[in-house]
Short mmCIF file of C-alpha atoms in Angstrom, two decimals:
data_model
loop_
_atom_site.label_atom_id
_atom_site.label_comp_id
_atom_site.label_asym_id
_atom_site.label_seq_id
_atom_site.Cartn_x
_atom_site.Cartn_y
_atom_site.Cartn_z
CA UNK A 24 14.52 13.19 18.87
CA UNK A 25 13.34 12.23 15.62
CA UNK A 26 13.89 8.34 14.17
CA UNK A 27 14.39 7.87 10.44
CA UNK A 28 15.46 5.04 7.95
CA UNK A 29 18.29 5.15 5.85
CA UNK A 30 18.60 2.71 2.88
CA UNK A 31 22.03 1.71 1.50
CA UNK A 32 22.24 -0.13 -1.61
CA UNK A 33 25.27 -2.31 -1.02
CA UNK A 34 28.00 -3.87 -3.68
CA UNK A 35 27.58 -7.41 -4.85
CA UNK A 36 30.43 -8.57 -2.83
CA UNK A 37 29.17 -7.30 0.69
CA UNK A 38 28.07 -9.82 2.56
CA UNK A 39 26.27 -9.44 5.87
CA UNK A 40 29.59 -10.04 8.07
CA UNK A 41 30.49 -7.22 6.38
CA UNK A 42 27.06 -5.24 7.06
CA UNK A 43 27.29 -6.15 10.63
CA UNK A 44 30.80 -5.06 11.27
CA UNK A 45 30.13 -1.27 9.31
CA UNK A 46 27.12 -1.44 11.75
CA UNK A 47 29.81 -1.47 14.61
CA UNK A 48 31.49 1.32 13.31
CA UNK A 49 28.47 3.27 13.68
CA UNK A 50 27.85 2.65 17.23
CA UNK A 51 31.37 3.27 18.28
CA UNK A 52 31.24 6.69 17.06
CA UNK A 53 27.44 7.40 16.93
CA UNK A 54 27.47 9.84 20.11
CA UNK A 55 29.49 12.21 18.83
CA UNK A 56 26.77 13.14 16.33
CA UNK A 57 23.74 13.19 19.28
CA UNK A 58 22.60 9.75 17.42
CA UNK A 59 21.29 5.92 18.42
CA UNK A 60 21.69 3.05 15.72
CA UNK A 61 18.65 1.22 17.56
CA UNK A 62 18.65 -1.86 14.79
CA UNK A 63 19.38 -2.33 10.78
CA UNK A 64 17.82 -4.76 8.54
CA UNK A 65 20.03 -6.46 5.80
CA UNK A 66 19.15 -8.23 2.39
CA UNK A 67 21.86 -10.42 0.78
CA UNK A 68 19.40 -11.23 -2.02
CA UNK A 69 18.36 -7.55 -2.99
CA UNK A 70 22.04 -6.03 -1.86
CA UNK A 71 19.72 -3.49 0.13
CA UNK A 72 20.49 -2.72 3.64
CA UNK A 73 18.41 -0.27 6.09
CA UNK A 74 19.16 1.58 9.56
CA UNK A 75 16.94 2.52 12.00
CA UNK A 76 18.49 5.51 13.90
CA UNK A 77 17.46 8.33 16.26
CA UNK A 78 18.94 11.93 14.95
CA UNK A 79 18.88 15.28 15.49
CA UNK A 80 18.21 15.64 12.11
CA UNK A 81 19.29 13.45 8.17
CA UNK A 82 23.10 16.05 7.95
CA UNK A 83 23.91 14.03 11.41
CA UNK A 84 23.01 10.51 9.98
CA UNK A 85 25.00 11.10 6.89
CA UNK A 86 27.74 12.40 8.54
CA UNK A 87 28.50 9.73 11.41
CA UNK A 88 28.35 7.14 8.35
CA UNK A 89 30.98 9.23 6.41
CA UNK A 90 33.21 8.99 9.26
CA UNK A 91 32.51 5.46 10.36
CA UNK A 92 33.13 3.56 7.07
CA UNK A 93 32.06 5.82 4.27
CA UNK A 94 29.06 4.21 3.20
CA UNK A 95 26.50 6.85 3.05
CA UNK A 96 22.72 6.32 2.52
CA UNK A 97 21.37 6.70 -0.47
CA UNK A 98 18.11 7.92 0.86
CA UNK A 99 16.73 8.63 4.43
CA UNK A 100 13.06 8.91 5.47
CA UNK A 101 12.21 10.47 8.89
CA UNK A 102 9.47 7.17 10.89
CA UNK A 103 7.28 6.13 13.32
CA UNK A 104 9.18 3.26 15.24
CA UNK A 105 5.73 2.08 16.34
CA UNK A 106 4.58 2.12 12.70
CA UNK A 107 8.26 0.37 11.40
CA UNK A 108 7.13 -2.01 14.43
CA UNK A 109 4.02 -2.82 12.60
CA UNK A 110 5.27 -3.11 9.08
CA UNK A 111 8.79 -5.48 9.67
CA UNK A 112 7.97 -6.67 13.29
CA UNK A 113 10.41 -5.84 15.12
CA UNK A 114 12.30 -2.24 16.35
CA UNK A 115 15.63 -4.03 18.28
CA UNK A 116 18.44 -6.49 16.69
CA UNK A 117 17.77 -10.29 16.13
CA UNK A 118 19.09 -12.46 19.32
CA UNK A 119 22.66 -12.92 18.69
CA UNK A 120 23.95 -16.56 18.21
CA UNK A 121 25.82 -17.40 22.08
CA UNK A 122 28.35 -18.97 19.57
CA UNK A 123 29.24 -15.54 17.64
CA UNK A 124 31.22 -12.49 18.86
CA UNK A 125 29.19 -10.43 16.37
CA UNK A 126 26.07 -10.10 15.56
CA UNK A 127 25.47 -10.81 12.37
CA UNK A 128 21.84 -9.87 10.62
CA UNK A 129 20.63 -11.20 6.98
CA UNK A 130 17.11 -10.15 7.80
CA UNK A 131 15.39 -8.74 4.94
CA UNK A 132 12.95 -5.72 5.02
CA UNK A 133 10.77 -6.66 1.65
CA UNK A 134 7.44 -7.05 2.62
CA UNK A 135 4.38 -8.49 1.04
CA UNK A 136 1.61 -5.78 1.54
CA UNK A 137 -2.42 -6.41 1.18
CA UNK A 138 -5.14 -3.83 0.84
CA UNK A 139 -8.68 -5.29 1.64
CA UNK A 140 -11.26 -3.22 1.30
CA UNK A 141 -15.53 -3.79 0.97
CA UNK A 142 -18.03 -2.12 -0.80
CA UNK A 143 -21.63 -1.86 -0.05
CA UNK A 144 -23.93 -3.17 -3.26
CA UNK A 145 -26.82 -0.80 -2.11
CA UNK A 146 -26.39 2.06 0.10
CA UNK A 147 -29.93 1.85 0.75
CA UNK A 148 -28.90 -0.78 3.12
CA UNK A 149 -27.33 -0.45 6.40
CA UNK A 150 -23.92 1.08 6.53
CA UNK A 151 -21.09 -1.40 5.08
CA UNK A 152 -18.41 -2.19 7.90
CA UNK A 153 -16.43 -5.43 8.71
CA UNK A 154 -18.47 -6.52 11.86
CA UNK A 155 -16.23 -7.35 15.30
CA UNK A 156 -16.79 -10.96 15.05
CA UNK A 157 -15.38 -10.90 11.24
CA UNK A 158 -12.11 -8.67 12.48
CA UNK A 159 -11.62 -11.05 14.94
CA UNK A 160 -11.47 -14.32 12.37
CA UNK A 161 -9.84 -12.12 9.82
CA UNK A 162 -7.51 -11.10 12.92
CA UNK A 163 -7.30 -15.37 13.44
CA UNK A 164 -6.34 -15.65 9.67
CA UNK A 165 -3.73 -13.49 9.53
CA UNK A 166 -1.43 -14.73 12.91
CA UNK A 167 -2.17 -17.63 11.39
CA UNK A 168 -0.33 -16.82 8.72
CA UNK A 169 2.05 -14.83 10.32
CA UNK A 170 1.10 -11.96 8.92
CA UNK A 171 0.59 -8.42 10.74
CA UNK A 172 -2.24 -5.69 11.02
CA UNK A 173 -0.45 -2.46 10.27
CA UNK A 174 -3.71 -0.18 9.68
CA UNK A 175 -7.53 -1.28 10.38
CA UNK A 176 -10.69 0.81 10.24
CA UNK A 177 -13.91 -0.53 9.66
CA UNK A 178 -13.86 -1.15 6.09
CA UNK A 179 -10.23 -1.33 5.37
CA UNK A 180 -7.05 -3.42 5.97
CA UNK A 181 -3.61 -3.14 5.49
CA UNK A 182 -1.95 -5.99 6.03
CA UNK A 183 2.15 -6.78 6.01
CA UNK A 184 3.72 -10.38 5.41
CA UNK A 185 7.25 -11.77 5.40
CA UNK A 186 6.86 -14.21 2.84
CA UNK A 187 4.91 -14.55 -0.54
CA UNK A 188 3.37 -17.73 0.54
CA UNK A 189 1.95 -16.38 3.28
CA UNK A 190 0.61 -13.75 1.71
CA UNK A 191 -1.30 -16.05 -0.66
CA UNK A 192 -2.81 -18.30 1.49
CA UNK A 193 -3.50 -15.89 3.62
CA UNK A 194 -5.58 -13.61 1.22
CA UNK A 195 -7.17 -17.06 -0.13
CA UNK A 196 -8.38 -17.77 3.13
CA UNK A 197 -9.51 -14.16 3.75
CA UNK A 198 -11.54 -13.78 0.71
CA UNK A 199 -13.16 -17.60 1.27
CA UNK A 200 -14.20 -15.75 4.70
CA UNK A 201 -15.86 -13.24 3.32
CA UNK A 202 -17.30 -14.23 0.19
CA UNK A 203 -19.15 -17.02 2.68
CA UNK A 204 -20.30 -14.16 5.50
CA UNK A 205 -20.87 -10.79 3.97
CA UNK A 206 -21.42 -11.76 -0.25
CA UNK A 207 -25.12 -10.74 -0.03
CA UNK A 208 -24.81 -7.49 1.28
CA UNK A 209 -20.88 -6.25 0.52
CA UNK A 210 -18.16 -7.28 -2.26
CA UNK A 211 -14.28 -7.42 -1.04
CA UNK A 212 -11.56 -5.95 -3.05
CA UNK A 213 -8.26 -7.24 -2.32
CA UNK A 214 -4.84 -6.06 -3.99
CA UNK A 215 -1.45 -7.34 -3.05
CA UNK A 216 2.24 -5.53 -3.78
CA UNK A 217 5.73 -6.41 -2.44
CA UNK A 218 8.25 -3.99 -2.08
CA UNK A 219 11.54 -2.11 0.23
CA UNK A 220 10.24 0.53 2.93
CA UNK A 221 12.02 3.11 1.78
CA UNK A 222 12.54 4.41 -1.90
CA UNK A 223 12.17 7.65 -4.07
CA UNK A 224 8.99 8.51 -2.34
CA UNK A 225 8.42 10.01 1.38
CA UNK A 226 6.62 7.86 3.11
CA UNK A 227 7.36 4.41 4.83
CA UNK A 228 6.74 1.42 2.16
CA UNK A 229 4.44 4.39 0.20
CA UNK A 230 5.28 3.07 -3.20
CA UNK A 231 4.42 -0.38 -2.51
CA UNK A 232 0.69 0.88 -0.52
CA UNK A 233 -0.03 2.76 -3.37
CA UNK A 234 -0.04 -0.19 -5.57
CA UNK A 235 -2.18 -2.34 -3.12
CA UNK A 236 -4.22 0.20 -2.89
CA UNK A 237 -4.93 0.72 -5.69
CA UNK A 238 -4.92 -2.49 -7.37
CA UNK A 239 -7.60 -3.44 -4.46
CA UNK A 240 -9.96 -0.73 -5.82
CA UNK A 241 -9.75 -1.73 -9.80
CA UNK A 242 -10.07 -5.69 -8.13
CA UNK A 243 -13.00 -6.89 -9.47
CA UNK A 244 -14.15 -10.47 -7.54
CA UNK A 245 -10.88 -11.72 -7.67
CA UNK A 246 -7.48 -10.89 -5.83
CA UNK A 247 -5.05 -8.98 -7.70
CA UNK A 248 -1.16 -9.09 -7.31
CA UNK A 249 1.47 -7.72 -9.14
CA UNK A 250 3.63 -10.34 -11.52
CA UNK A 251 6.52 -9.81 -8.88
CA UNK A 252 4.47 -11.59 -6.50
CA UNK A 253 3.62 -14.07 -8.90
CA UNK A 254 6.82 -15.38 -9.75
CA UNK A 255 8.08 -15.29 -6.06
CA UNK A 256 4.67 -17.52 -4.97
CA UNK A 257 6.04 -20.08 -7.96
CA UNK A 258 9.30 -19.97 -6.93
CA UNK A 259 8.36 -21.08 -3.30
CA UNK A 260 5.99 -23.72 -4.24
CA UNK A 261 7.01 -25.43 -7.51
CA UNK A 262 4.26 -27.48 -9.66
CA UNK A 263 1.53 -25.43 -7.31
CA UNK A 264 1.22 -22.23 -9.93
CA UNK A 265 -1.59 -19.69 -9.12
CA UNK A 266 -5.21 -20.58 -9.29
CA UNK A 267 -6.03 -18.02 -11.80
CA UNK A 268 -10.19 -18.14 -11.19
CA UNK A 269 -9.33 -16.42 -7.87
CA UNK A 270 -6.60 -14.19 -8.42
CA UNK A 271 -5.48 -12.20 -11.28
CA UNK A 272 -1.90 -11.01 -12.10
CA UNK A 273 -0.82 -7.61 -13.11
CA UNK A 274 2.20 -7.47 -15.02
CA UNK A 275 4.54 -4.77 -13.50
CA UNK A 276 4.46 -2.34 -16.77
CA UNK A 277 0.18 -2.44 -16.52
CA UNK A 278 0.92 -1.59 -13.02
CA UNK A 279 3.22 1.21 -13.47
CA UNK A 280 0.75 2.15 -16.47
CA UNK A 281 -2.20 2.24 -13.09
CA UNK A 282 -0.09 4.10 -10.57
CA UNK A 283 0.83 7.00 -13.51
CA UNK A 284 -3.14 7.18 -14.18
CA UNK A 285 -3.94 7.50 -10.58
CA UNK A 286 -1.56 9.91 -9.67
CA UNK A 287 -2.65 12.29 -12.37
CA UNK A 288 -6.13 11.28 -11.26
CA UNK A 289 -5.14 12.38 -7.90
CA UNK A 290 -3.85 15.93 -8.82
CA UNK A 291 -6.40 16.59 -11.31
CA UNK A 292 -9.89 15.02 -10.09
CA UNK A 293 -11.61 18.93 -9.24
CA UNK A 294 -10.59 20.09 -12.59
CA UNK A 295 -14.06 20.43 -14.42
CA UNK A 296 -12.55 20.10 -17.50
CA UNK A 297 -10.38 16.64 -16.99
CA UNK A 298 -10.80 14.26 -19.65
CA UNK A 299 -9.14 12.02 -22.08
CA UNK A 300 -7.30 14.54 -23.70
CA UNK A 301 -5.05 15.54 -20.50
CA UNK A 302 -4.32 12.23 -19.42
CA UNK A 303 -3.05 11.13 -23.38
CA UNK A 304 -1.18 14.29 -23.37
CA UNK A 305 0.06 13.23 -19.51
CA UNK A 306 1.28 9.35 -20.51
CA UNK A 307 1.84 10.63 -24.15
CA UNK A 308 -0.61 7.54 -25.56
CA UNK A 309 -3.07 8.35 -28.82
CA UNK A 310 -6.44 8.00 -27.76
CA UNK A 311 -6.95 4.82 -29.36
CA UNK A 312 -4.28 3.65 -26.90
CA UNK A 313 -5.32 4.79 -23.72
CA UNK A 314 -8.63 2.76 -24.84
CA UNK A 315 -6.92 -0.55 -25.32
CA UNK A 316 -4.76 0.10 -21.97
CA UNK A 317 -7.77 1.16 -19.85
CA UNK A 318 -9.96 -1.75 -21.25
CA UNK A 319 -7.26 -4.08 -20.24
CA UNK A 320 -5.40 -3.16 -17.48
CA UNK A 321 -8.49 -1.05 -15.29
CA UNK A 322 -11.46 -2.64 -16.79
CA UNK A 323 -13.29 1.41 -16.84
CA UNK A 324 -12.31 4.00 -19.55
CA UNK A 325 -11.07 7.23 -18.20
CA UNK A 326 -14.39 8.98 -18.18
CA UNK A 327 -15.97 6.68 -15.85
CA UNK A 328 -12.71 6.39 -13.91
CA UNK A 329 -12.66 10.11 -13.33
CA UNK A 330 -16.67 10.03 -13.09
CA UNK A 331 -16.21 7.10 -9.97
CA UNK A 332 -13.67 8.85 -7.99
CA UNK A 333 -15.11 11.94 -8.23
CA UNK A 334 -18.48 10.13 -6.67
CA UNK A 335 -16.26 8.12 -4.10
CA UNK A 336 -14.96 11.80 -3.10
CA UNK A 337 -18.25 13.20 -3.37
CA UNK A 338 -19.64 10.45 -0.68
CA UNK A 339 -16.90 10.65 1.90
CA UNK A 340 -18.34 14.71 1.60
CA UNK A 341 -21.87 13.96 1.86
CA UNK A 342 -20.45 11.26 5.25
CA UNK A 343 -18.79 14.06 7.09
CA UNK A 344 -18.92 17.76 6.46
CA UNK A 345 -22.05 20.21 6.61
CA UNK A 346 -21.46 21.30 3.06
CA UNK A 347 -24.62 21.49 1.02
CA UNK A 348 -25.47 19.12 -1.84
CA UNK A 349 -24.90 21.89 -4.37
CA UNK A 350 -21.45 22.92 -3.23
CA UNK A 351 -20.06 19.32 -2.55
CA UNK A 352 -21.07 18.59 -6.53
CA UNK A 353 -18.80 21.93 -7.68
CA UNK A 354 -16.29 20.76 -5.21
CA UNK A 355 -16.08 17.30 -6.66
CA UNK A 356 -15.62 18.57 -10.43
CA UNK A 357 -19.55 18.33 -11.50
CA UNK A 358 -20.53 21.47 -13.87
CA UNK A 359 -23.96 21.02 -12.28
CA UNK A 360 -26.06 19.91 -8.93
CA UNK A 361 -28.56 18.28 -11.31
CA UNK A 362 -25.87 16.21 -13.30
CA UNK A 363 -24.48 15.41 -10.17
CA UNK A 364 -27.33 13.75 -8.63
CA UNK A 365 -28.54 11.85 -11.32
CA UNK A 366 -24.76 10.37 -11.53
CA UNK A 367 -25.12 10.20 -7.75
CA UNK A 368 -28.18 8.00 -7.74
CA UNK A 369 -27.20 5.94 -10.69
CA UNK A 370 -24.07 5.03 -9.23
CA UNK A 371 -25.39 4.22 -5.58
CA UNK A 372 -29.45 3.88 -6.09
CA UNK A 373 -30.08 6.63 -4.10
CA UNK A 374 -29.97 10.62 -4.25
CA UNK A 375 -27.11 12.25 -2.32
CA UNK A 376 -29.71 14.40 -0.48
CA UNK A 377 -31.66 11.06 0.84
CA UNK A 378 -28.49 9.14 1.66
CA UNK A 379 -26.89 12.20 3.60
CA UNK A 380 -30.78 11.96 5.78
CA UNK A 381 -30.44 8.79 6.15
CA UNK A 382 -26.63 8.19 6.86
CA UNK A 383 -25.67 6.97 10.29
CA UNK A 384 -22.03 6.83 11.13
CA UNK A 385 -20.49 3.61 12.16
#
């Protein structure tokens, strides 16, 4: 069967004896609705709590809750345990105190999320990939830490955390790492987000990835993290504020300003036609505003945003399918092979036809 989490947000006066006793409900009555509370996660902080159950299917969830205690979830997300496993650390319930009767869990599920990412400077040059013996000291760095490695490919990381401090000196030590072993040939982007696993969107933690994500690919030299992280860091370690030559800060309006961009970016990157226009009309900003924000928040203005991704897409193309040159520039938004190329080779030093000869995968 399939395994989904279910968030509740909780009133200020429930308190995790509380959580934990509505959690015994469940299981008292859960196999009359084919279902397995296997673990729950509870925040007295946030007034969040979240169930990890095995269901036929959401109606079955929703209705066992009705019937237990009432308290039905607000939203429910079908998982990978294995992936859950990864992101909070654990899939089973907390030992239980030999001195208790039950069980009681404050265990929070906000996590501290990091995107790291490199960049060749010349794709001229050899392939750009994070070498073994790097993964492995990255690896070091981040059980050290007590971080964990939810998703790893050669060039990217995402990374989850318990704590904000953690996080920090984690990422601090990360980017010292690499900045000393790969600077000449690669550059590291690193973007940090905290956030609940499940929300208004689909996908496990998806809100706060997306930020990461993308805050990692506007990163320019220094680590970026939302204000949210910010003020928890400063909160944990008073008179030690953050060291502002490494890391920047993006205040949580700038970074829904970046998410809205990118998502229109997203859905409208093969329309020839995309310009500054649609996305003032999409965020309802005057031109001369969507200047100031893009200056300040992105660094780029929208026309060499939307020129960049397109070329980002237009690589991964030239990587892995058979498509020709002329068909992956159409495909990418380009009005023209010519235009294309030149971009192409202004961007990465070398023509799309000559990379794609001399491209080797990893």
């Amino acid at each position: 069967m399939p395994i989904y989490m279910d968030r509740h947000d909780v009133a200020e006066e429930v308190t995790a004896e509380i959580v934990a006793e509505i959690h015994q409900e469940d299981l008292r009555i859960q196999h009359k609705y084919c279902c397995r509370g296997i673990t729950y996660w509870y925040d007295d902080g946030r007034k969040t709590a979240f169930c990890l159950v095995e269901a036929p299917n959401k109606e079955a969830i929703i209705e066992m809750h009705a019937k237990a205690h009432g308290e039905v979830p607000n939203t429910i997300i079908e998982v990978d345990d294995t992936i859950v496993e990864s992101f909070l650390g654990r899939i089973e319930d907390p030992k239980k105190s030999q001195k208790r009767e039950l069980n009681i869990v404050n265990n929070p599920a906000f996590r501290i999320l990091m995107v790291l990412k490199i960049t060749q400077h010349n794709l001229q040059n050899a392939p750009a990939n994070l070498s073994k013996l790097t993964l492995e000291t990255i690896g070091t760095l981040v059980d050290l830490y007590e971080g964990r490695i939810v998703k790893q490919t050669e060039t990217d990381l995402l990374i989850s955390y318990d704590t904000t401090t953690k996080a920090i000196h984690s990422a601090l030590a990360i980017k010292e790492l690499l900045d000393t072993s790969l600077a000449i040939t690669v550059q590291s982007h690193m973007g940090l987000s905290a956030g609940l696993p499940v929300t208004k969107e689909h996908g496990l933690f998806e809100e706060t990835i997306n930020t990461a994500e993308r805050l990692s690919d506007i990163s320019k030299n220094r680590i970026l993290i939302t204000s949210e992280i910010q003020d928890l860091y400063e909160s944990e370690n008073l008179n030690h504020p953050i060291d502002k030559n490494v890391i920047r800060t993006i205040r949580l309006s700038d970074a829904h300003f970046l998410n809205d961009v990118m998502n229109h970016l997203e859905k409208e990157w093969r329309n020839p036609t995309l310009g500054v226009a649609d996305f003032c009309a999409h965020l309802g900003l005057s031109t001369s505003q969507l200047y100031r924000k893009m200056t300040t928040v992105i660094y780029k203005s929208i026309n060499v945003l939307v020129q960049d991704f397109r070329l980002q897409k237009a690589l991964e193309l030239v990587q892995r399918s058979d498509r020709n040159i002329s068909e992956i520039a159409f495909d990418t938004g380009f009005n023209s092979a010519a235009y294309f190329t030149k971009c192409f080779q202004k961007k990465y030093d070398i023509t799309p036809s000559a990379y794609r000869k001399n491209y080797k995968p990893l």
